[in-house]
PDB file of C-alpha atoms in Angstrom:
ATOM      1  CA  UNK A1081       0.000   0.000   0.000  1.00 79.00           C
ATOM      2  CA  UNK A1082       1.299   3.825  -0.887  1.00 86.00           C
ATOM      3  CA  UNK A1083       1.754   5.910   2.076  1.00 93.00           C
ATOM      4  CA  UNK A1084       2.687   9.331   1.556  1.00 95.00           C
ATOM      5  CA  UNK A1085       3.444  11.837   5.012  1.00 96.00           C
ATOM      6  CA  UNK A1086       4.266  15.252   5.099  1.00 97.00           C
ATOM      7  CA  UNK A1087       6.597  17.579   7.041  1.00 97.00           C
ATOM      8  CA  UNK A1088       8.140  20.503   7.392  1.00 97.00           C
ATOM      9  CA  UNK A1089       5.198  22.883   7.883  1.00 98.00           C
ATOM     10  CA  UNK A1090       4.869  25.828  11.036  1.00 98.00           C
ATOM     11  CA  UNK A1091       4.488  29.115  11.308  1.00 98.00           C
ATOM     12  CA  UNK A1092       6.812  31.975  10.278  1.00 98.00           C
ATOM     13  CA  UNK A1093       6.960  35.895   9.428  1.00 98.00           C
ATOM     14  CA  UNK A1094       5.950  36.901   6.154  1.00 98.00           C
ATOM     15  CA  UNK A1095       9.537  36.885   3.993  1.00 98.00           C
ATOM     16  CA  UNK A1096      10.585  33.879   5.494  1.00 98.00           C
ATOM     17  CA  UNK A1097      11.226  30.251   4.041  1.00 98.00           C
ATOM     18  CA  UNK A1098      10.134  26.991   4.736  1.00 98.00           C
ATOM     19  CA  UNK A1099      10.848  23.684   3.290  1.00 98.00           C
ATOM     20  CA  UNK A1100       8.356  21.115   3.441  1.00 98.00           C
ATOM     21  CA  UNK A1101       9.200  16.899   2.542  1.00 98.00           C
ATOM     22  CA  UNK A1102       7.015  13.924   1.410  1.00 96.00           C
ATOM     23  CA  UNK A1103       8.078  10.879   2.334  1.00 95.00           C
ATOM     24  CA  UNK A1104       6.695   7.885  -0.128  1.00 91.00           C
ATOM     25  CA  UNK A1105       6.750   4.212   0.784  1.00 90.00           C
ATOM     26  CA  UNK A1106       5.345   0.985  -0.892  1.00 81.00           C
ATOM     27  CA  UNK A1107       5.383   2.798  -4.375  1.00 72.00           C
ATOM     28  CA  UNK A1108       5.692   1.313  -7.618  1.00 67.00           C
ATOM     29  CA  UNK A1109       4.862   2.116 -10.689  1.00 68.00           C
ATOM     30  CA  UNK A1110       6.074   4.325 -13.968  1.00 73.00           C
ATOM     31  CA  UNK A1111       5.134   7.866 -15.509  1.00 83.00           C
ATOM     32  CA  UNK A1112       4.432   9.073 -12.014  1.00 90.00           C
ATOM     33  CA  UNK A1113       2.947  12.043 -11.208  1.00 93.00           C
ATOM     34  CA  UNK A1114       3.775  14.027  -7.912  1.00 95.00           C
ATOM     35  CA  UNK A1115       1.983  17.349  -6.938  1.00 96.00           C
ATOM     36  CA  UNK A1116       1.471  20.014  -3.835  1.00 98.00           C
ATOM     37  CA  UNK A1117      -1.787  21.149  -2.945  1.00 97.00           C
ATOM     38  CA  UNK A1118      -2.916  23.681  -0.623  1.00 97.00           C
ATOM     39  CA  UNK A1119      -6.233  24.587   0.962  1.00 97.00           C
ATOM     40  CA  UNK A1120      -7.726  27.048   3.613  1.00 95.00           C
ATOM     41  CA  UNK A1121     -10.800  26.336   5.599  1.00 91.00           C
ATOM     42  CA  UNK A1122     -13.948  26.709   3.381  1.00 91.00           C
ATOM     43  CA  UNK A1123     -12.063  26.565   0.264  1.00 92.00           C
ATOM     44  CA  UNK A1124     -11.128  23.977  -2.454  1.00 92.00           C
ATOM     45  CA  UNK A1125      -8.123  22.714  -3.194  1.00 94.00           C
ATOM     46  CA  UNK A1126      -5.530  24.286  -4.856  1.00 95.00           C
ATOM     47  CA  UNK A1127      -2.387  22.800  -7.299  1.00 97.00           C
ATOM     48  CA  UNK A1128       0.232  24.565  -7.243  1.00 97.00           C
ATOM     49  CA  UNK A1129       2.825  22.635  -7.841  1.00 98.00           C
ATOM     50  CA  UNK A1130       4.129  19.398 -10.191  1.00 97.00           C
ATOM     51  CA  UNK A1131       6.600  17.659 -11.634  1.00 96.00           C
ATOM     52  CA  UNK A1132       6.595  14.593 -13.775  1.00 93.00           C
ATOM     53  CA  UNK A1133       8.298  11.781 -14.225  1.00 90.00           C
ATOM     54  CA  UNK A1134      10.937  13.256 -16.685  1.00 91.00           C
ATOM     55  CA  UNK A1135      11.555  15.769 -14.317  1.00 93.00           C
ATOM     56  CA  UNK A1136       9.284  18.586 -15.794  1.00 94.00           C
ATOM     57  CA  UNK A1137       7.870  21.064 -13.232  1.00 97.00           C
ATOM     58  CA  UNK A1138       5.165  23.617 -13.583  1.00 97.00           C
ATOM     59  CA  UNK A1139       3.582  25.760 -11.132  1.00 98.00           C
ATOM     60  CA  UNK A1140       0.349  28.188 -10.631  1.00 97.00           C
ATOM     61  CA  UNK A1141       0.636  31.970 -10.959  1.00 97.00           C
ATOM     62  CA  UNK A1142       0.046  32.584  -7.313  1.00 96.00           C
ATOM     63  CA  UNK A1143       3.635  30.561  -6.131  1.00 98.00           C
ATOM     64  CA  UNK A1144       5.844  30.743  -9.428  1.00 97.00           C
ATOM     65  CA  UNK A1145       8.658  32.147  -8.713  1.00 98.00           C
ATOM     66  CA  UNK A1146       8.858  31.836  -4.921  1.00 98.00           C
ATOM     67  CA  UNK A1147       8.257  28.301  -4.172  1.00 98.00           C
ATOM     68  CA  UNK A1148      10.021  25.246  -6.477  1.00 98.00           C
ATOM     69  CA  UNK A1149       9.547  21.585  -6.803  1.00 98.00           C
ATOM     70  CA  UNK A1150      11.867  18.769  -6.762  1.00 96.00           C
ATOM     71  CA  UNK A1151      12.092  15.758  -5.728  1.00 94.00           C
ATOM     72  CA  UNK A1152      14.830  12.737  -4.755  1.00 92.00           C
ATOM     73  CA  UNK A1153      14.236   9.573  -6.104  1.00 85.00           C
ATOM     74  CA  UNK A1154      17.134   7.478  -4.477  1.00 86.00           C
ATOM     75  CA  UNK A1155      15.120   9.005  -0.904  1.00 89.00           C
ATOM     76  CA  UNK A1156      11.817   8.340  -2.451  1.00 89.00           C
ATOM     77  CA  UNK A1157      11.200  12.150  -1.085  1.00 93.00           C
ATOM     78  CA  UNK A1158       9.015  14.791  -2.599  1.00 95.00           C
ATOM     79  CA  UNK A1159      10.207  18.671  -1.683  1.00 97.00           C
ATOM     80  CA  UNK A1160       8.466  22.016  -1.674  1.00 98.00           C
ATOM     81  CA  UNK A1161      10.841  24.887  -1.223  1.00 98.00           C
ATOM     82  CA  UNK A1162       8.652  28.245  -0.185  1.00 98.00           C
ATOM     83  CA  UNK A1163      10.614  31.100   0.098  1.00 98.00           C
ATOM     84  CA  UNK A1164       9.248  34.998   0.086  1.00 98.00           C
ATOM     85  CA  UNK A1165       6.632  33.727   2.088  1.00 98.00           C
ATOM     86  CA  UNK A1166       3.170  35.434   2.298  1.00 98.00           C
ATOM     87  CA  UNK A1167      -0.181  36.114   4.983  1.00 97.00           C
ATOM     88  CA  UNK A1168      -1.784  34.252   1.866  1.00 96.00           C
ATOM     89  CA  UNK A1169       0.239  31.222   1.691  1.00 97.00           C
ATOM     90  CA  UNK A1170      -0.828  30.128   4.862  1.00 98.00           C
ATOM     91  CA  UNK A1171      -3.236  26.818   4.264  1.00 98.00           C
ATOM     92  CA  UNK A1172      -2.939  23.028   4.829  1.00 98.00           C
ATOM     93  CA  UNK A1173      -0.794  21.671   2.407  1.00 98.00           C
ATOM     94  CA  UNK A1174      -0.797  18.060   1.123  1.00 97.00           C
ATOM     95  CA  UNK A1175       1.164  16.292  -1.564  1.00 97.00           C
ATOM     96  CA  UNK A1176      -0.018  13.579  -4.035  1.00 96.00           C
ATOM     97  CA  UNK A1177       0.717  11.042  -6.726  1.00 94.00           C
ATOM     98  CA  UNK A1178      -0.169   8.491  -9.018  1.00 92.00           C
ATOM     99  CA  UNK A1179       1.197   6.661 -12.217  1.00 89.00           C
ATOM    100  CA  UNK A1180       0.165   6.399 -15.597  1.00 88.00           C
ATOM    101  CA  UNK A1181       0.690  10.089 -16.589  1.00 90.00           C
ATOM    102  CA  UNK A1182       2.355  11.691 -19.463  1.00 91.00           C
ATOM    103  CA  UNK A1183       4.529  15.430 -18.273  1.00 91.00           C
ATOM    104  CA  UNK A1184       1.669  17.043 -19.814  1.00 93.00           C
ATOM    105  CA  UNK A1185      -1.096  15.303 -18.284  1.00 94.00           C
ATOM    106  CA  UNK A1186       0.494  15.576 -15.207  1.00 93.00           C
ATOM    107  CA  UNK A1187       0.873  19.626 -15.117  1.00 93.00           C
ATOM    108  CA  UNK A1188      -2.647  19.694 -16.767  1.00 93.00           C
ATOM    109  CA  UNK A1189      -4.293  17.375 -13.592  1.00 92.00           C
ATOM    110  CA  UNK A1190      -2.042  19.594 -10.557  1.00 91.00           C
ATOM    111  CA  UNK A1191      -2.064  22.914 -11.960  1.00 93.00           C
ATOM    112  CA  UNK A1192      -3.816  23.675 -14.904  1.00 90.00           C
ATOM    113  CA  UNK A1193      -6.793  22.366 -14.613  1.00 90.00           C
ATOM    114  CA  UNK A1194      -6.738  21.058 -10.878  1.00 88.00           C
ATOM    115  CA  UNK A1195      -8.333  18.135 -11.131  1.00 87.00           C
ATOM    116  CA  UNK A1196      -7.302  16.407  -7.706  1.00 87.00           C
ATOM    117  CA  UNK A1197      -9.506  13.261  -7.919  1.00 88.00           C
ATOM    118  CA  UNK A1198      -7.440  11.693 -10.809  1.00 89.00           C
ATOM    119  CA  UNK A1199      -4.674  11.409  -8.126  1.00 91.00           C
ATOM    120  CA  UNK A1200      -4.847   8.330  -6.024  1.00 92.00           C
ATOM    121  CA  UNK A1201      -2.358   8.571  -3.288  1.00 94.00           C
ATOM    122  CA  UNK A1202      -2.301  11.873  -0.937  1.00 95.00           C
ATOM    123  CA  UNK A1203      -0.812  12.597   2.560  1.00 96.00           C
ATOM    124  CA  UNK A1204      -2.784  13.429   5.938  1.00 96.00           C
ATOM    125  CA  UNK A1205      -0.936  17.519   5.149  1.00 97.00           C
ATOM    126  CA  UNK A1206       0.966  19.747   6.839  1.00 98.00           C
ATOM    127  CA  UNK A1207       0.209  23.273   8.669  1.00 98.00           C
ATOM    128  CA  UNK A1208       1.787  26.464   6.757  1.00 98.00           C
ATOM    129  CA  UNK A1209       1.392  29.372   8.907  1.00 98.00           C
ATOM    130  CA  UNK A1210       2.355  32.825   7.605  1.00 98.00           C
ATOM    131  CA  UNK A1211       1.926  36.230   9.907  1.00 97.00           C
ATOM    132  CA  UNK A1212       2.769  39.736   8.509  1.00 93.00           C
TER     133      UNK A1212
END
């Protein structure tokens, strides 16, 4: 079974940085898709983050820029670095995958489009606090 868990969230001042890390166990599969999603009470969820299995990232208006995507395969670890920090970054974030997808149809499901039910695997999230 897949098990995804996130870390690295808390609360800082606005201009600060944080760094947050999925962890991925039991995972196997090819053309996978990886992703960061955020959301604040009584809203949806946002992508704003991905990057493919060929390594191709892409990222939504409100975070390009300031935050990037990468991840470690040989750690099976998924990274979201968030600098420049802002009051409106502050939301639950989560990470997710799944297999199958072209670099394209991944960026198109996590960002574009947003489309988090095609994803099947997705971590319990982590707490992103920003004050001004």
């Amino acid at each position: 079974q897949v098990q995804l868990v996130e870390s690295g969230g808390g609360s800082v001042q606005a201009g600060g940085s944080l760094r947050l890390s999925c962890a991925a166990s039991g995972y196997t599969g090819s053309s996978v898709c990886m992703g960061w999603f955020r959301q604040a009470p009584g809203q949806g969820r946002e992508g704003i983050a991905s990057i493919a299995s060929d390594g191709t990232t892409m990222y939504a208006p409100s975070v390009k820029g300031r935050f990037i995507i990468s991840k470690d395969n040989a750690k099976n670890t998924l990274y979201l670095q968030m600098n420049s920090l802002k009051p409106g970054d502050t939301a639950m974030y989560y990470c997710a995958a799944d297999s199958g997808f072209s670099p394209g149809e991944c960026e198109h499901i996590v960002v574009v489009a947003t489309n988090p039910a095609l994803l099947s695997y997705w971590g319990q999230g982590t707490q992103v606090t920003v004050s001004s």
